[in-house]
Tab-separated table of C-alpha atoms in Angstrom:
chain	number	residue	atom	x	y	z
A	455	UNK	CA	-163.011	93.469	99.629
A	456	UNK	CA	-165.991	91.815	97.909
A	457	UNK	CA	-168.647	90.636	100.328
A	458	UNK	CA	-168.413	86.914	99.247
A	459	UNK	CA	-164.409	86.783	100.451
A	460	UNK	CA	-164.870	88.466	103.883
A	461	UNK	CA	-168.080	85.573	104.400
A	462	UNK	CA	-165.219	82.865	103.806
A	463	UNK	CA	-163.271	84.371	107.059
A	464	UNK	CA	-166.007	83.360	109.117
A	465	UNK	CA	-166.585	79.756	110.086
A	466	UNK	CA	-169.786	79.824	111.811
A	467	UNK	CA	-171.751	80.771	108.367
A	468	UNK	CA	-170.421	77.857	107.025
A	469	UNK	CA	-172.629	75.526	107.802
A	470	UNK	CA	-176.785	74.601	107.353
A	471	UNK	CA	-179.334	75.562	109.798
A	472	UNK	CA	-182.623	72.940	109.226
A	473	UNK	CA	-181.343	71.972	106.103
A	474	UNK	CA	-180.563	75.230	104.681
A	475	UNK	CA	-177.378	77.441	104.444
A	476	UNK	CA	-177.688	79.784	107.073
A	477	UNK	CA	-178.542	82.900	106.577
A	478	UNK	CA	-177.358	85.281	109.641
A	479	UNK	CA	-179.296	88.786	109.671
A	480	UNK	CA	-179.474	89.050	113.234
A	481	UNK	CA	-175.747	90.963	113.330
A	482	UNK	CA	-177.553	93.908	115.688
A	483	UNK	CA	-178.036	91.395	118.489
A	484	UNK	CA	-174.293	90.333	118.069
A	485	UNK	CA	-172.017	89.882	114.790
A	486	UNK	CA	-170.249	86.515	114.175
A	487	UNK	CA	-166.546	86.280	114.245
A	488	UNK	CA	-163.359	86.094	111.862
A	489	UNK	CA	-161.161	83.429	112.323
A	490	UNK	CA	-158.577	86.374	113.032
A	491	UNK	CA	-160.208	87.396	116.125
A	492	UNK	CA	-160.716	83.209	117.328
A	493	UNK	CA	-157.100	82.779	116.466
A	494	UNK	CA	-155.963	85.587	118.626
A	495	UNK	CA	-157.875	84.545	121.470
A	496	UNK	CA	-156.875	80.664	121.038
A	497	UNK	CA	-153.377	82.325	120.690
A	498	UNK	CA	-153.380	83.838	124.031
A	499	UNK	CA	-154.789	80.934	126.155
A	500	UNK	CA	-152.141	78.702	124.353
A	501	UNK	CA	-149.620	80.984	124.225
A	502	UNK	CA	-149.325	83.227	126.815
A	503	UNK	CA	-152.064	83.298	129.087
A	504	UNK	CA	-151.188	85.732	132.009
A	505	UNK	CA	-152.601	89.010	134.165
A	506	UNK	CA	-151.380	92.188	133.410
A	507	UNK	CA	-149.532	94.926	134.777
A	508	UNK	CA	-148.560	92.503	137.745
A	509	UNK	CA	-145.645	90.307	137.117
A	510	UNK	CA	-142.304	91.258	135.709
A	511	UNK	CA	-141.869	87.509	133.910
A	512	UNK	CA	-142.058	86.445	130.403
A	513	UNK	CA	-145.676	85.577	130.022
A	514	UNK	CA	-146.859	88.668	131.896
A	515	UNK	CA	-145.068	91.626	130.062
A	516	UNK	CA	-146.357	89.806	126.407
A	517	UNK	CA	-150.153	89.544	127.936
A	518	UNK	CA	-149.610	93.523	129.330
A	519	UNK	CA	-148.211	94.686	125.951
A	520	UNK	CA	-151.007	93.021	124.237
A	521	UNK	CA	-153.792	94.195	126.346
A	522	UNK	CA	-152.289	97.650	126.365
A	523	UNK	CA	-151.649	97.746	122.649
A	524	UNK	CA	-155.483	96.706	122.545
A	525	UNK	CA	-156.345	100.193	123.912
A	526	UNK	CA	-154.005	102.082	121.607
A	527	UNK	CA	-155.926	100.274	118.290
A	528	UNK	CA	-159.263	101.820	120.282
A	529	UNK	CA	-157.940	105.097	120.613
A	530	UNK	CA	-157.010	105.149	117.132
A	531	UNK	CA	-160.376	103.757	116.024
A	532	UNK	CA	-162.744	106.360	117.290
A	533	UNK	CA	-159.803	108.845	116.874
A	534	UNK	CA	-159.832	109.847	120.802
A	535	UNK	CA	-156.731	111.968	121.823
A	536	UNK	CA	-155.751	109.626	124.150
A	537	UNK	CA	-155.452	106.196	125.938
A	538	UNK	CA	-155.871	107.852	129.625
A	539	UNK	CA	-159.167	108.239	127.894
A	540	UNK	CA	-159.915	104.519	126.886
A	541	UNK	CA	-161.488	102.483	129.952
A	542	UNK	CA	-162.280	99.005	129.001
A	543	UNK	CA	-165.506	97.685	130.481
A	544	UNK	CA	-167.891	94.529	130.259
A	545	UNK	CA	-170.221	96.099	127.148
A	546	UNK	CA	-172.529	99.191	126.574
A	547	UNK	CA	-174.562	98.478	128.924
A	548	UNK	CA	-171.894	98.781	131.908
A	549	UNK	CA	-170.377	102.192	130.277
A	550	UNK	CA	-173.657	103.931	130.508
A	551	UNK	CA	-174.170	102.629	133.215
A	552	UNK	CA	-170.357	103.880	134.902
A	553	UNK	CA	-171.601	107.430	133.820
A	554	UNK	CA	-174.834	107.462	135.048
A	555	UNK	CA	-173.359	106.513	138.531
A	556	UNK	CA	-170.369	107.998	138.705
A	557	UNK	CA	-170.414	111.033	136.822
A	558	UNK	CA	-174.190	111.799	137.036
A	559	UNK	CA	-174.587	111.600	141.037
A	560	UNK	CA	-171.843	114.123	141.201
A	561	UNK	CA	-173.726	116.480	138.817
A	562	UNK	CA	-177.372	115.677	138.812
A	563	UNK	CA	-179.551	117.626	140.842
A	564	UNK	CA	-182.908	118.431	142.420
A	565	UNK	CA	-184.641	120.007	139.594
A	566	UNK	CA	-181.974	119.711	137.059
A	567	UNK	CA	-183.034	117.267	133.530
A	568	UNK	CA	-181.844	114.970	131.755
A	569	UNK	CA	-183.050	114.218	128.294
A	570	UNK	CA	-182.994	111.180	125.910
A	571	UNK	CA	-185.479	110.072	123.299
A	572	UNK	CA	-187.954	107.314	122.642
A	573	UNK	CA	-186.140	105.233	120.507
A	574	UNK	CA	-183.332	104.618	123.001
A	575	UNK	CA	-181.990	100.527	124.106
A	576	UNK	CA	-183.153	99.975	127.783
A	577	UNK	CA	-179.728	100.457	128.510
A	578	UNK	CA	-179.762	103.709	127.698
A	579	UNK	CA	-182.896	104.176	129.716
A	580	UNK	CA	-183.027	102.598	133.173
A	581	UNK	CA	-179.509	104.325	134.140
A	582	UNK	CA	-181.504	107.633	133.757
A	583	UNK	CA	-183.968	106.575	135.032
A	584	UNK	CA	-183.222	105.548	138.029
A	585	UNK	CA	-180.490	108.848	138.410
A	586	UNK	CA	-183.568	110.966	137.873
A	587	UNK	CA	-185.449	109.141	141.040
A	588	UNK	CA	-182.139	109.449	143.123
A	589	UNK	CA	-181.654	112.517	142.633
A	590	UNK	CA	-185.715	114.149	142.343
A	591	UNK	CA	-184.676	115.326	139.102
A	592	UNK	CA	-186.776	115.159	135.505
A	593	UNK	CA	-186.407	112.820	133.136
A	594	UNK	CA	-187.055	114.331	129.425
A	595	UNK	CA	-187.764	112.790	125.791
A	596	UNK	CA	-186.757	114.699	122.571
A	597	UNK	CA	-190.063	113.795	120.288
A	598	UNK	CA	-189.543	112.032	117.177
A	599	UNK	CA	-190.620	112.837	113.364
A	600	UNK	CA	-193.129	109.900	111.675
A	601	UNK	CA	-190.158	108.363	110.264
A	602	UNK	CA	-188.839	107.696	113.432
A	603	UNK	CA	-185.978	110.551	112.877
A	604	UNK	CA	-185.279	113.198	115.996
A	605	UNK	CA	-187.141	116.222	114.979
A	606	UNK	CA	-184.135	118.366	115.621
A	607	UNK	CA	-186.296	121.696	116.041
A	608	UNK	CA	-187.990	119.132	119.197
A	609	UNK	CA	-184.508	118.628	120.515
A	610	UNK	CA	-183.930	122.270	120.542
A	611	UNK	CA	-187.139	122.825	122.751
A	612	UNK	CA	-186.306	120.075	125.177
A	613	UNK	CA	-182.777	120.706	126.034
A	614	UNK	CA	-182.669	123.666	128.219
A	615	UNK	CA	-180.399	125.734	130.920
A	616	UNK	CA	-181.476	123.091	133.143
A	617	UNK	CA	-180.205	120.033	131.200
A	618	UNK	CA	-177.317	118.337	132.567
A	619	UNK	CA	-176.830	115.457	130.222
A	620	UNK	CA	-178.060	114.676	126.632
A	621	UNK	CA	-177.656	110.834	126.006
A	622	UNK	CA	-179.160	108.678	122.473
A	623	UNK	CA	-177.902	106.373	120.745
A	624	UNK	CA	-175.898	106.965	117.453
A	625	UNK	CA	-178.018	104.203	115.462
A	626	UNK	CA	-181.109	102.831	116.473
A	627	UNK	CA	-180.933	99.423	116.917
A	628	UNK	CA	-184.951	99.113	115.698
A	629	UNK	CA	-185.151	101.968	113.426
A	630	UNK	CA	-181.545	102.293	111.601
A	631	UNK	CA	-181.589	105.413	112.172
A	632	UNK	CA	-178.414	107.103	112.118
A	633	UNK	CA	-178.778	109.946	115.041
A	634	UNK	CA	-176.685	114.185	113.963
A	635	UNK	CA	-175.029	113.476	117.575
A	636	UNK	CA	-172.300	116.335	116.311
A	637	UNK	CA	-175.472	119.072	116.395
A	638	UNK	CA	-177.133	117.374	119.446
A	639	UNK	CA	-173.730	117.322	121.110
A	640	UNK	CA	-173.741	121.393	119.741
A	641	UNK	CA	-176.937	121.866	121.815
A	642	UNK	CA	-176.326	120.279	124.242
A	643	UNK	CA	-173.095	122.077	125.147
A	644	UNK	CA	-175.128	125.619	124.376
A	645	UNK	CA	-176.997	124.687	127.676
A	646	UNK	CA	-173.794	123.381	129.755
A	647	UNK	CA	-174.369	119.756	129.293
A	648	UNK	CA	-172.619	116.920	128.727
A	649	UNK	CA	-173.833	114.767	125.616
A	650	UNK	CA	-173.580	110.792	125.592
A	651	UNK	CA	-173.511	108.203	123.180
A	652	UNK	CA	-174.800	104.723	122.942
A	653	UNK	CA	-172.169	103.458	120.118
A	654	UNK	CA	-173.197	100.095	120.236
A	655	UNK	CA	-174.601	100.459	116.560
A	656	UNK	CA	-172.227	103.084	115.171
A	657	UNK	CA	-169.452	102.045	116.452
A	658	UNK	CA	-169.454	98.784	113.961
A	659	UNK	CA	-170.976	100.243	111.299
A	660	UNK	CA	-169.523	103.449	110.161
A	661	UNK	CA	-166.449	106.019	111.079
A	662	UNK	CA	-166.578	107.570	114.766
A	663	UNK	CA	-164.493	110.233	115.427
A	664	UNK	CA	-165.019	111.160	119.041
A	665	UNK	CA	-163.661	114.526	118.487
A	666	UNK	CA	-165.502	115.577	115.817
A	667	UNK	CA	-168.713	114.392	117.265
A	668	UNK	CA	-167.797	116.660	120.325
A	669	UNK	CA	-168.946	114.028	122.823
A	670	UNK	CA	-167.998	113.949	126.140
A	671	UNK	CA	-168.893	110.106	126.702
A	672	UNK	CA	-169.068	107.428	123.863
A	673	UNK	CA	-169.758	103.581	124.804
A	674	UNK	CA	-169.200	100.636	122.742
A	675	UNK	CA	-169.597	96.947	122.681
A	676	UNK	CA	-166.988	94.859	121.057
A	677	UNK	CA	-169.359	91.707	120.600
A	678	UNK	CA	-171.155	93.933	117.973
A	679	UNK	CA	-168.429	94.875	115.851
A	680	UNK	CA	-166.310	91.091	115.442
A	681	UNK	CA	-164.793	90.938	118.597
A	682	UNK	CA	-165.741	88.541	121.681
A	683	UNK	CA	-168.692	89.203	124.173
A	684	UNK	CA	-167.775	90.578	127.494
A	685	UNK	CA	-165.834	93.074	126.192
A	686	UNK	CA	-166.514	97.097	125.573
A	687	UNK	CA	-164.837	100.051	125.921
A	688	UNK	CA	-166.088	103.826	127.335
A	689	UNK	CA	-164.626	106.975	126.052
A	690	UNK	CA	-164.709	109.679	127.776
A	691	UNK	CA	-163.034	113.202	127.403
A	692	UNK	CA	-160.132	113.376	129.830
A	693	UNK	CA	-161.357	116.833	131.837
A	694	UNK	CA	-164.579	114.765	132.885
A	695	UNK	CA	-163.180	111.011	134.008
A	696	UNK	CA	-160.156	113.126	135.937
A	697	UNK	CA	-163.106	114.159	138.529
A	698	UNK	CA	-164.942	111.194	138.322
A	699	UNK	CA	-164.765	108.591	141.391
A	700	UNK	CA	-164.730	104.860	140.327
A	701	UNK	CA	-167.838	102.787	141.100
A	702	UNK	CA	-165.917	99.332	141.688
A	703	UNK	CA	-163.188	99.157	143.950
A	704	UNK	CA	-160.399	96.621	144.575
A	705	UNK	CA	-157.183	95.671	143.092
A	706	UNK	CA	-155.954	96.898	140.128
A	707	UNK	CA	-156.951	100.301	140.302
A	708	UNK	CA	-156.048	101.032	143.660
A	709	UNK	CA	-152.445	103.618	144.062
A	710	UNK	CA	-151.737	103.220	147.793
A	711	UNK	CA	-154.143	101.512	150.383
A	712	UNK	CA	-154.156	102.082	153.996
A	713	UNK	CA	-155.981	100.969	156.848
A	714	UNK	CA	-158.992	103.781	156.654
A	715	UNK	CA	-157.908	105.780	153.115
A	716	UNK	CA	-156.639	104.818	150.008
A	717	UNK	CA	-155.885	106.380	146.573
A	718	UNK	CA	-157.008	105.766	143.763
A	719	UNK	CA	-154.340	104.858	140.336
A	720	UNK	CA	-154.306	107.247	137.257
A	721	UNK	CA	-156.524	107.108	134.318
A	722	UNK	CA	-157.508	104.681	132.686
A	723	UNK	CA	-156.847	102.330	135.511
A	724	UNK	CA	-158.693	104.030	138.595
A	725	UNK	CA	-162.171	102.557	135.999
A	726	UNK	CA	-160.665	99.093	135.831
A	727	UNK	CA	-161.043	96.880	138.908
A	728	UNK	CA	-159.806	93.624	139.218
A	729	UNK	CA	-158.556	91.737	136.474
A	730	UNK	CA	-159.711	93.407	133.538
A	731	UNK	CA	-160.976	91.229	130.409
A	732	UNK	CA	-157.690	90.084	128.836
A	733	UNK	CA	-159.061	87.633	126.161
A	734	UNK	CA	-161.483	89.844	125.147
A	735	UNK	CA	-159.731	93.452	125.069
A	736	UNK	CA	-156.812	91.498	122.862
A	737	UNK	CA	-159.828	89.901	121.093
A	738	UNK	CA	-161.333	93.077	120.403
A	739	UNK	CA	-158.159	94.792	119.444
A	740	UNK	CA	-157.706	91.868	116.670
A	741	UNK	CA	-161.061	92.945	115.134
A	742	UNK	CA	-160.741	96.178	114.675
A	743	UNK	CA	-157.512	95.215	112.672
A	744	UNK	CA	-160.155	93.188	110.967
A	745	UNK	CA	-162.311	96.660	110.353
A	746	UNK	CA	-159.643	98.753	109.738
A	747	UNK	CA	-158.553	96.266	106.408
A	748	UNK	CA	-162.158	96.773	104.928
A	749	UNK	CA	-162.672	100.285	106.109
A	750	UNK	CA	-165.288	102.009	108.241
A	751	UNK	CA	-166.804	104.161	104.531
A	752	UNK	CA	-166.811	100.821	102.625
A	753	UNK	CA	-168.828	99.377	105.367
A	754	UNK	CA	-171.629	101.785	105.547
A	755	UNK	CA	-171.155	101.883	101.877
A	756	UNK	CA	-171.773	97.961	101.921
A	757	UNK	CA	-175.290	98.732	104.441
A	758	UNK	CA	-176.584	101.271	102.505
A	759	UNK	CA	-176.542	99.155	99.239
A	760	UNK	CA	-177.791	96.065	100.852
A	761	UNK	CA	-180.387	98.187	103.089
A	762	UNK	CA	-181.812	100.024	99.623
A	763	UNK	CA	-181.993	96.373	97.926
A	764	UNK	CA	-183.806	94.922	100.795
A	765	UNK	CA	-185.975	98.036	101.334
A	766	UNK	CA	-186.802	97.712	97.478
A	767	UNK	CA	-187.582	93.883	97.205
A	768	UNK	CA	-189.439	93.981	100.905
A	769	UNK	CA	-191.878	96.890	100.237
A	770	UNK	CA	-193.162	94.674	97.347
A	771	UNK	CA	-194.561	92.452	99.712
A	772	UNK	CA	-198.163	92.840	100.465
A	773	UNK	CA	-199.503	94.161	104.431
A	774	UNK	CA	-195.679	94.244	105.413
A	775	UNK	CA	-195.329	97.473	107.032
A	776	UNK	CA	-191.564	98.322	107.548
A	777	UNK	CA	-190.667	101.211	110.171
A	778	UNK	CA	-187.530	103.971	110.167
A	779	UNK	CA	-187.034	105.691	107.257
A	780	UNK	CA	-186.744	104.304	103.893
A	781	UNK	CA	-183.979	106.116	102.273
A	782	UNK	CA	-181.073	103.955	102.595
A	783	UNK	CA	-178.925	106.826	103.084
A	784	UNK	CA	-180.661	107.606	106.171
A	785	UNK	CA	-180.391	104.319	108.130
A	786	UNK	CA	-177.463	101.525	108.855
A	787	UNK	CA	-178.079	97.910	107.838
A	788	UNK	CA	-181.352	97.479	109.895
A	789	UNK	CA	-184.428	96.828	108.893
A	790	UNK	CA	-187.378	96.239	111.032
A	791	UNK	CA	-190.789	95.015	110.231
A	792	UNK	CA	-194.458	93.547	110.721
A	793	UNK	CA	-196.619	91.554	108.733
A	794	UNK	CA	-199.917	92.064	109.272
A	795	UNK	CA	-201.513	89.574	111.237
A	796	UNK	CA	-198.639	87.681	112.136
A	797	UNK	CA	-196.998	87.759	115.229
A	798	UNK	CA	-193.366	88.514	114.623
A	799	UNK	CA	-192.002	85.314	116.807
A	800	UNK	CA	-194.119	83.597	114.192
A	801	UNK	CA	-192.412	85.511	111.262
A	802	UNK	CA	-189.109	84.419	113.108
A	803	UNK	CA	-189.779	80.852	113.893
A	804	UNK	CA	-190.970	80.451	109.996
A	805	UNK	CA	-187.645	81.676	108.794
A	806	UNK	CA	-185.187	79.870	110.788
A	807	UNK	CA	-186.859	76.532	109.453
A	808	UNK	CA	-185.472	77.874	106.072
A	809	UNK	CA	-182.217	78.821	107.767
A	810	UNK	CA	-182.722	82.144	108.167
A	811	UNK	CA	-181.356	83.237	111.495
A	812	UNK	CA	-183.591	87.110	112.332
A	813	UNK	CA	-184.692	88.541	115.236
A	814	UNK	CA	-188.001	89.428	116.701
A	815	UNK	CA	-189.520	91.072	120.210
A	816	UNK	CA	-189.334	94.500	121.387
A	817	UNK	CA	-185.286	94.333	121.246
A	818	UNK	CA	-184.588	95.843	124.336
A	819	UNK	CA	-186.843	99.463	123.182
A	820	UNK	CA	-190.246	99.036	124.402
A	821	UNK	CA	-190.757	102.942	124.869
A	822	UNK	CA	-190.166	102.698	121.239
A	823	UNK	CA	-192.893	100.096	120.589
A	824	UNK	CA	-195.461	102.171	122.553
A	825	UNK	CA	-194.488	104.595	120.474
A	826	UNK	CA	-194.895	102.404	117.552
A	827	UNK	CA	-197.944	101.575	118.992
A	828	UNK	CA	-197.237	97.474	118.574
A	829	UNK	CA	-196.281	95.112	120.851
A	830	UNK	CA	-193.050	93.448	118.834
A	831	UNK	CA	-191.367	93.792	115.399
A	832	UNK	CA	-188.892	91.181	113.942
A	833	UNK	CA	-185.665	92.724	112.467
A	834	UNK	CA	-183.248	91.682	109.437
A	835	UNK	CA	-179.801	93.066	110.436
A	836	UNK	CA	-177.166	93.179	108.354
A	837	UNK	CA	-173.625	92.817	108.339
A	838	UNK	CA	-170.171	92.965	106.235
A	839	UNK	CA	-170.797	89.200	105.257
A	840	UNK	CA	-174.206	88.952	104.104
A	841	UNK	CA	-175.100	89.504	100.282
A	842	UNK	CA	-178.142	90.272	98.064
A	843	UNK	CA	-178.837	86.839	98.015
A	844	UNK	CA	-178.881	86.657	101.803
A	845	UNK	CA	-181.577	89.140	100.882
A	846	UNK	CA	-183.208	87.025	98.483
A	847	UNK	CA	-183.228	84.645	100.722
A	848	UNK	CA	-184.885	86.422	102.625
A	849	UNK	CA	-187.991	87.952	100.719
A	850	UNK	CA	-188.771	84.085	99.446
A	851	UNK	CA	-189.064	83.137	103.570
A	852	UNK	CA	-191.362	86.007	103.866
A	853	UNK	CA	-193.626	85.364	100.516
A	854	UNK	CA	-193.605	81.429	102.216
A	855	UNK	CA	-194.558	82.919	105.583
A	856	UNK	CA	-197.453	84.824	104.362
A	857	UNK	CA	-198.291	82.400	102.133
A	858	UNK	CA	-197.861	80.076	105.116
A	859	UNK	CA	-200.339	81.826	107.856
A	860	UNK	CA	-203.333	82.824	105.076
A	861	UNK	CA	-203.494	79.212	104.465
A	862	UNK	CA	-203.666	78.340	107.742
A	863	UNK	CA	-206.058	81.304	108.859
């Protein structure tokens, strides 16, 4: 499917942003969504708009199936071996965060380590971060090549006997870089740790087989790959979230309840107090039939041409210093970058007067930036709607940017 026909099943680009036609490269911070996806959710609150797994009646056993058969489409997306192993949650953020807390404080000790690396999303930081204070153990950084690439040989040094969980993120969402989690997850398990993923940037992008990758924990957030915000899911491999305790109680997940014990319901329920996101697990399960009709290896295909034309056009521009690697081959479809003496909200506040919708900050990494050794970047991302001449689009704004600030200055 051609580029140009999936950007007609999304409304939203439609349209002119200060007199422009927008141009949308900011799909790391969320992706816009196929009238598929709106259409299911519309469908539901029109239709039949119900909890689950409560009522026997007409409206509840359609809602139940639907949320249910969400989970199944997951399973089969990231290949998992099972829906008991499937626990919908509110994004990323709150699956790392589940494992940190609930599977962490049961196995993190005095003395024991944990290791991530610099490029990691604060939400793959704090959790650790705060389970290394609780529990007096060390928090530890696998160093990084120049190109912003784990040096591998690094990661071999700083995961030891004394390791207890391995967790980066599968793409960077600054760099592009796509992370070997199937060797890191090899290591890793070498040393008798768990390894965890922060999918939030694979998971949309490119093919994730869970068992292959030999993860124990995988997170996700559905807002980045088509579906709804508020929505995410958290793998995990079955022997691990049998021993875990929940870290929300209430109903829903609850087996029997007494007056001073209760029991807790099977897997994947026990994870899923209270009424779980409906809308947005049905939502989600509607885009990834979205995915699934283009294919995970067209869309990285798709990236890595539109990451190697934009890598090509952009290091033609003069003092613009792009950072990550730049093979194409080596990176998904993000691209972030400075130009010199320009602060990057002013990069960003140029474009969007052209229509050009990009962000800029530290995006969530600002280990990374010290690393980096700069304060903020701005960042094209790139998605399966946008085209080379989103691109082109984009390399004019930044010739009238420069052009913009040396006149001023």
């Amino acid at each position: 499917m051609r580029a140009s026909d999936v950007r007609k099943q999304f409304p939203i680009l439609d349209q002119e942003v200060n007199g422009h036609p927008l141009v949308y490269l900011d799909s790391a911070a969320t992706s816009q969504k196929p009238v598929q996806v709106i259409e299911a959710i519309d469908e539901y609150y029109r239709g039949y708009n119900s909890n689950v797994h409560r009522g026997v009646h007409t409206l509840g056993t359609r809602a139940t199936d639907k949320y249910e058969g969400a989970r199944e489409k997951v399973r089969r997306f990231i290949h998992a071996s099972s829906t008991e192993e499937i626990i919908f949650t509110r994004g990323t953020t709150t699956a790392i965060n589940t494992v940190a807390a609930s599977y962490g404080r049961a196995n993190v000790n005095q003395g024991d380590e944990i290791v991530i690396t610099y490029m990691e999303h604060h939400s793959n930081i704090i959790p650790w971060q705060q389970l290394a204070k609780e529990k007096g153990a060390e928090l530890k950084f696998i160093p990084l090549r120049e190109d912003g690439s784990i040096n591998m040989d690094e990661a071999k040094n700083t995961i030891t006997d004394k390791t207890k969980i391995v967790s980066t993120s599968h793409v960077s969402n600054v760099l592009g870089v796509i992370n070997p989690i199937k060797e890191l997850a090899a290591i890793a398990h070498s040393h008798g740790a768990v390894m965890v993923v922060d999918g939030a940037q694979g998971a949309p992008h490119m093919k994730v087989d869970v068992r292959d990758l030999d993860c124990d924990f995988y997170a996700l957030s559905g807002h980045k790959m088509c579906a709804p915000t508020g929505i995410g899911v958290l793998y995990g491999k079955k022997e691990h979230l049998e021993k875990m305790e929940p870290i929300e109680y209430g109903g829903e997940m609850i087996d029997f309840v007494g007056l001073y014990e209760s029991t807790w319901k099977e897997l994947p329920w026990k994870f899923e107090a209270g009424t779980p996101i409906i809308a947005g697990a049905i939502g989600l399960g509607a885009a990834i039939d979205f995915l699934n009709e283009i294919g995970s290896e067209a869309i990285l295909e798709h990236e890595h041409k539109l990451a190697a034309y934009a890598l090509e056009k952009m290091s033609e521009i003069e003092n613009l210093t792009i950072y990550g690697p730049l093979e194409a081959e080596k990176r998904a479809g993000v691209i972030t970058f400075n130009i010199e003496d320009v602060h990057p909200h002013d990069v960003a506040t140029v474009l969007d007067a052209e229509g050009i919708a990009v962000r800029a900050g530290h995006h969530c990494a600002q280990p990374l930036m010290k690393w980096l050794d700069v304060s903020a970047t701005a960042r094209a991302s790139f998605y399966i709607y946008n085209t080379e001449q989103d691109i082109d689009r984009l390399v004019e704004g930044l010739v009238k940017t420069k052009e913009y600030f040396t006149n001023v200055f």
